[in-house]
Amino acid sequence: MKDVHGDAITSVVLTLDGNKILTNSRDHTLKLIDVRKYEEICSFEHDLYINGSNTNKATLNSNGKYGAVGSKQGNIIIFEVKGETIEIEEIYQDFHTSCVNAIEWQP
């Protein structure tokens, strides 16, 4: 696949079933990709999400239904993957004063 993002990809997460990947990019978007069809399922962007580094990492939980990503402003965004959309569950603001660069989802 070409031109998935408009800037560098900073992380790629494969779902446990191996059918999808979540990509995170310096273009300040997350994209869910169906690797079987080489097609974009959905894209996510929000005013409170700015990818602040070349190593910013997004994560998914074990069933691929929920995920999280940190932002340059110190925000933590929790989201739900609902079919062909990514919807915000919660945004935690003012917990950090600088970039949240990595998040890991544990069972």
XYZ file of C-alpha atoms in Angstrom:
107
model
C 0.000 0.000 0.000
C 1.259 3.449 -0.877
C 0.286 6.797 0.561
C -1.410 5.382 3.649
C -0.338 8.531 5.523
C 0.819 11.983 4.521
C 3.874 11.793 6.796
C 6.067 9.232 8.575
C 4.433 6.260 10.280
C 5.549 6.090 13.922
C 3.960 2.791 14.981
C 2.184 -0.258 13.608
C 0.120 -2.638 15.754
C -1.158 -5.977 14.449
C -4.410 -7.336 15.898
C -4.161 -10.787 17.471
C -6.253 -12.332 14.676
C -3.718 -10.984 12.175
C -6.411 -9.375 9.998
C -5.886 -5.690 10.787
C -3.173 -3.211 11.642
C -3.425 0.144 13.374
C -0.973 2.731 12.100
C 0.003 5.986 13.796
C 1.609 8.830 11.867
C 3.274 12.224 12.107
C 0.335 13.470 9.993
C -1.654 13.251 13.284
C -3.924 10.414 12.172
C -4.526 6.802 13.153
C -5.612 4.403 10.440
C -7.061 0.925 10.677
C -6.049 -1.251 7.722
C -7.459 -4.604 6.582
C -4.280 -6.495 5.674
C -6.200 -9.204 3.806
C -7.645 -6.698 1.317
C -4.929 -4.016 1.533
C -7.682 -1.472 2.237
C -8.117 1.326 4.744
C -11.058 0.552 7.025
C -11.133 3.921 8.775
C -9.131 6.961 9.762
C -9.139 8.928 13.031
C -8.087 12.483 13.752
C -9.017 14.915 16.510
C -8.017 18.426 17.568
C -6.626 17.084 20.853
C -4.395 14.533 19.126
C -1.050 15.719 17.798
C 1.658 13.114 17.232
C 4.640 14.673 19.003
C 7.553 12.441 18.013
C 8.944 9.987 15.495
C 8.559 7.218 18.069
C 4.980 7.897 19.238
C 3.242 4.583 19.837
C -0.463 3.708 19.672
C -1.785 0.468 21.157
C -4.773 -1.882 20.987
C -6.188 -4.162 23.646
C -6.037 -7.943 23.193
C -9.284 -8.246 21.200
C -8.584 -5.153 19.078
C -11.795 -3.437 20.175
C -10.205 -0.653 22.239
C -7.038 1.353 21.851
C -5.087 4.275 23.221
C -2.641 6.889 22.023
C -0.722 9.734 23.660
C -0.523 13.268 22.320
C 2.061 16.045 22.121
C -0.040 18.180 24.485
C 0.077 15.452 27.156
C -3.389 14.077 26.430
C -4.243 10.379 26.535
C -6.988 9.332 24.137
C -8.881 6.075 24.654
C -10.904 4.940 21.646
C -13.188 2.135 20.559
C -13.011 0.427 17.182
C -16.643 0.057 16.072
C -16.828 -1.751 12.753
C -15.612 0.809 10.247
C -15.149 3.722 12.669
C -12.891 4.728 15.524
C -14.838 6.566 18.242
C -13.497 8.384 21.294
C -14.294 6.753 24.614
C -12.393 9.176 26.838
C -9.780 11.924 26.616
C -7.621 12.451 29.682
C -6.313 16.010 29.720
C -4.019 17.778 32.177
C -2.470 14.567 33.542
C 0.857 15.300 31.837
C 2.618 18.553 31.026
C 4.557 17.238 28.021
C 4.273 14.693 25.227
C 2.910 11.220 26.021
C 5.117 9.172 23.745
C 4.206 5.563 24.484
C 1.217 3.670 25.807
C 0.887 -0.056 26.391
C -2.412 -1.877 26.905
C -2.192 -4.742 29.392
C -4.903 -7.411 29.891
